[in-house]
Amino acid sequence: MRLSILATVGFFILALATAPSAVHAQATTGTISGAVTDESKAVLPGVTIVVRNMETGATRQLVTDERGGFRALNLPPGIYSVTAELSGFTSAKRENLTLEIGREVSADLSLKVGAINENVTVEGAATNIDLSSAVAGGVVSTTQIAELPLNGRNFMQLATLQPGVTVSRATARDFTGGFGGTQVSIGGARPEMTGYLLEGTNIADVSDKAPSSMAGVLLGVDAVKEFSVQTHNYAAEFGRAAGGVISAVTKSGTNSLHGAVFEFLRDSKFDKPNFFDPIDAATGTQVNPPFTRNQFGGTAGGPIVQNTLFYFGSYEGLRQDLSLTHLARLPNAAAHNGVLPTGAVAINPLVKPYLDLLFPIPDGRDFGDGTGELRHTDVDPTRENFFVGKVDWEVSNANSMFVRASSDRSNATAHQDHPQFVEPTTTDTRYFTYQDQHLFSSRVLNVARAAVNRTNRTDDFIPTISIPQNVYFTTDPHFGAITITTGISGPGTTATTPVDYTQTIFQYSDTLTLSSSAHTAKFGGDFQRYHFDGFSYSRFGGEFRFTSLQNFLRGTVNRFTGNMPNTDTRRNMRQSYVALFAQDEWRPTNDLTLSYGLRYEFFTVPNDTQGRVAGLLSFNDLESGPQGVTPGTDMFKNPSKLEFAPRLGVAWKPFGDQKTSIKAGAGMFYQPLTTSYYRGTTFRIYPYFAGVDIRTVPTFGPAIQQLLAQGTGLAVQKRSEFIDYDAKQPYTAQYHASVQHEIGSGIVAEVGYIGSRGYNLPFYSDPNAVPVRFNAADGHWQVVPGAALPFPSWGRIRTRTNVARSWYNGMTASLNRRFANGLLFQGSYTYGNSRDTWSGGLIGSSDFENGAGSATSYFHPENELGPSSYDVRHTLVFNAVYQLPFGKSLTGGARQLVQGWQVGVVANYASGIPFTPFIGFDYAKDLSSDPNPQKPDWAAGFNPDSAIVGAPDNWFNANAFVLPPAGEYGNVQRNSLRGPDLKMVDLSIFKNALVARQNLQLRLEIFNLFNRANFATPNSAALFNPDGTQIPGATQITHTATTSRQVQLGVKFVF
């Protein structure tokens, strides 16, 4: 799919020569265009056009060209009027034109012969179809943002209303809350391939995902004017994302003082219990755990100097105490005495203190294998404060500036399934943007921006009980972890905590726009400087792994991972990103728009200010040198030096009217290898990270320190992470086509196709496993008999390499009515089929709760082909706002009571996401550090459909899977099973009461109106114990993907 260097350079030269590139890529602004004619429909050149913002008084003056046309570019969203004047003709004016972000509004005018001081005024009524843009996507309007029910008041949820956008329900900690917020897949791309812009500047978090906080929301809904979602074929002006682009614009002050004060209350007294909440033994009814949330704040905006200088500010606070029910699977009372269903076990004296202290006895149902269920409900507090301030300055009709700063700080404490550990986390996100827009003439415009995006996060795992220092595994002050791979809830820290990091992005961009009668060309550049500073301890306290409860009681350790005392995980990484683009929008006729462009993106290889990075130039170096790597070398070779991305698009009005548009486009989109790609690896690069992976562990407990004191060797293998030194640049090829038609009463219908192919996508696995080969006799992949580990002095060496691929085909259909006469609605359906050879691999071992830690074989990524972890085949979304028309004929108190009611609704249906059943231990004896990816065989007569039972206690039939032949991997495909679907209806009922031109709004919002239990995928899909017996409860679902029915009460005073 890549262009040759010669062809690429040729395309670029052609682009420059013809004033080249793509469509309406206006991230923060819109365009008002039109044609002026006389009564005979003849075009009128030389007409003076004045475009005026009716809220701020800002004006733009233009002159119609030889075609009688005009285009006012880069206008901020708002309400506009357009006036046309020409000597010998009456003037004409159109008022109340609503301009949305990223859209072009048509405002044709007709002049009659007469005196210029005579005028004809026409109200709004611009076309509802964007007739000149080839970009696939949509706009979320001010009305939708303000009036639709939003759980948590997180406006990013509204991005999912657009066709082609699906929620990534399996993204770790993102769907129901937590740092990362609502993550979406756009057009089949990975969630981290979505670009997030605020006022045209990058606001993606350190994982290249949606900005958010510990509440799992993006606050500030009352500060957002509107935002757009570009799902496919965005112009060359945009980049740094191989998926779609979500772009938001904050509100600004106007010539009148406007604002709001609000308070929103949630309380468990109004809610229904979650499906998994405990049952009161005395009453036999479910207990609704306590929950309170207060969200409060206000906005204000107005003039500092009329028509010239404006201010806007917003504050929102969140105070939440959420009680959650957790299900832990723990050794039962009999197991604490060494009695298991399979027989008595002599408990190792070294294990006994840990068993008694860190494994409380369960009080719930017994699983019949020596374990039982412990349900516990705990309060997780969350606190958040969000601020934004903005000043706009209309310096002159030719020059405008703004400065915006925002801050979002949060902290939370999350309890875990294991009842004795909690995770306190803090986030601190700050944005600053300065923009200077200068109109050198009616045909030459320049926009310059400078911005800072700073994200800080701290995360820890701490015990809620006192753990004596003499049972700590190492001298580190953080307790380690005990892992039993058969699904038992083990105590201890996660693989990365404690962690503390700060990413700061300094961004500078400039775009020059040149327009003529037939062309609108843009040329520009974008420079971003990345500073990433922090540390991640990564098992400083050590982890003991056991393959079964029996082995734990006996003290038979399967593996120990930890770190040497001299480990250094602090990093101060620096990297630069540079992009140049040229694009043109050519209108050869009034009915046809061609867009074409080229973008060049380059990034530097990241480096540490203290030189604490190293590259693995070849796997052969692992055993040949004293350290196996080359300190001081780059982590990977730069793959971005010759990466050009062409964009092509066409928009056609086949009938020459304002009712129908056909659009199509294609392009290449690169994903730069910035912080999200190397963040997890840079903390764990040898020799600065001195990790160990001991595969033959002679002891358990603090005695492991004596073994660590011997240093690394064959007994204590080194552990590290690497990036393939020859990693290639990830990119996608996108293409789409659609037909849009206005069918009357402002209703627009659209049907489209979107497709993409992904190349060189990140893939994650451990190359230090026994080699495998294909056994043609039985159709299985087989561990080579008698073969040994390729790198015996090393343990786990998880490595990222960019060899994965993806395929997406989707069909979209939508029906949209913009807000008019009290009614707005939008419905969309998306059929999508997303397949890949890997779905994650950017942040830690797995980006998805329904995915594996790493792939089965590093050298055979094709074996992982299957549905993407975020694949949702069917998505149906509907939203509406309706102002009830009652009471207009009434007077007095009756009018106040009956008039002013409105309802809003958001309804969602999404089919189930895929997941993979695993064997659960190293059955094939490949000695990989990650045994979970090994998959079973299908039992005779079963397939992905017949294996599903469909009950939360037993979602799939464990008997549908059997162990494959000894020494072989099973034939079950990755992500072969499907989890439950999701059905959700949110409802809002508002009462608006006008008080002296102000509005007092009382709000009732109900989330999950019908209280449907939307189940997640099974909590653990590991099926077998090391002795080949089935793991009880492996097919059980233990949590929901959404809340139960919740009610929110609100009051909002708008002035």
PDB file of C-alpha atoms in Angstrom, residues 547 919-935 967-968 1024-1026:
ATOM      1  CA  THR A 547      -0.148 -22.950  39.348  1.00  0.00           C
ATOM      2  CA  ILE A 919      -6.090 -23.341  29.133  1.00  0.00           C
ATOM      3  CA  GLY A 920      -4.651 -21.487  32.121  1.00  0.00           C
ATOM      4  CA  PHE A 921      -1.189 -23.029  32.490  1.00  0.00           C
ATOM      5  CA  ASP A 922       1.834 -24.021  30.387  1.00  0.00           C
ATOM      6  CA  TYR A 923       0.230 -27.119  28.938  1.00  0.00           C
ATOM      7  CA  ALA A 924       2.350 -27.197  25.763  1.00  0.00           C
ATOM      8  CA  LYS A 925       5.581 -26.852  27.794  1.00  0.00           C
ATOM      9  CA  ASP A 926       6.861 -23.941  25.709  1.00  0.00           C
ATOM     10  CA  LEU A 927       8.276 -22.452  28.957  1.00  0.00           C
ATOM     11  CA  SER A 928       6.936 -19.018  28.065  1.00  0.00           C
ATOM     12  CA  SER A 929       6.562 -16.558  30.891  1.00  0.00           C
ATOM     13  CA  ASP A 930       2.954 -15.984  29.821  1.00  0.00           C
ATOM     14  CA  PRO A 931       1.110 -19.322  29.801  1.00  0.00           C
ATOM     15  CA  ASN A 932      -2.376 -17.826  29.679  1.00  0.00           C
ATOM     16  CA  PRO A 933      -2.433 -17.323  25.889  1.00  0.00           C
ATOM     17  CA  GLN A 934      -2.370 -21.075  25.236  1.00  0.00           C
ATOM     18  CA  LYS A 935      -5.778 -22.063  23.912  1.00  0.00           C
ATOM     19  CA  GLY A 967       2.906 -30.494  23.556  1.00  0.00           C
ATOM     20  CA  GLU A 968       0.579 -28.658  21.175  1.00  0.00           C
ATOM     21  CA  PHE A1024      -8.094 -25.958  33.473  1.00  0.00           C
ATOM     22  CA  ASN A1025      -6.048 -26.793  36.541  1.00  0.00           C
ATOM     23  CA  PRO A1026      -2.553 -28.232  35.944  1.00  0.00           C
TER      24      PRO A1026
END
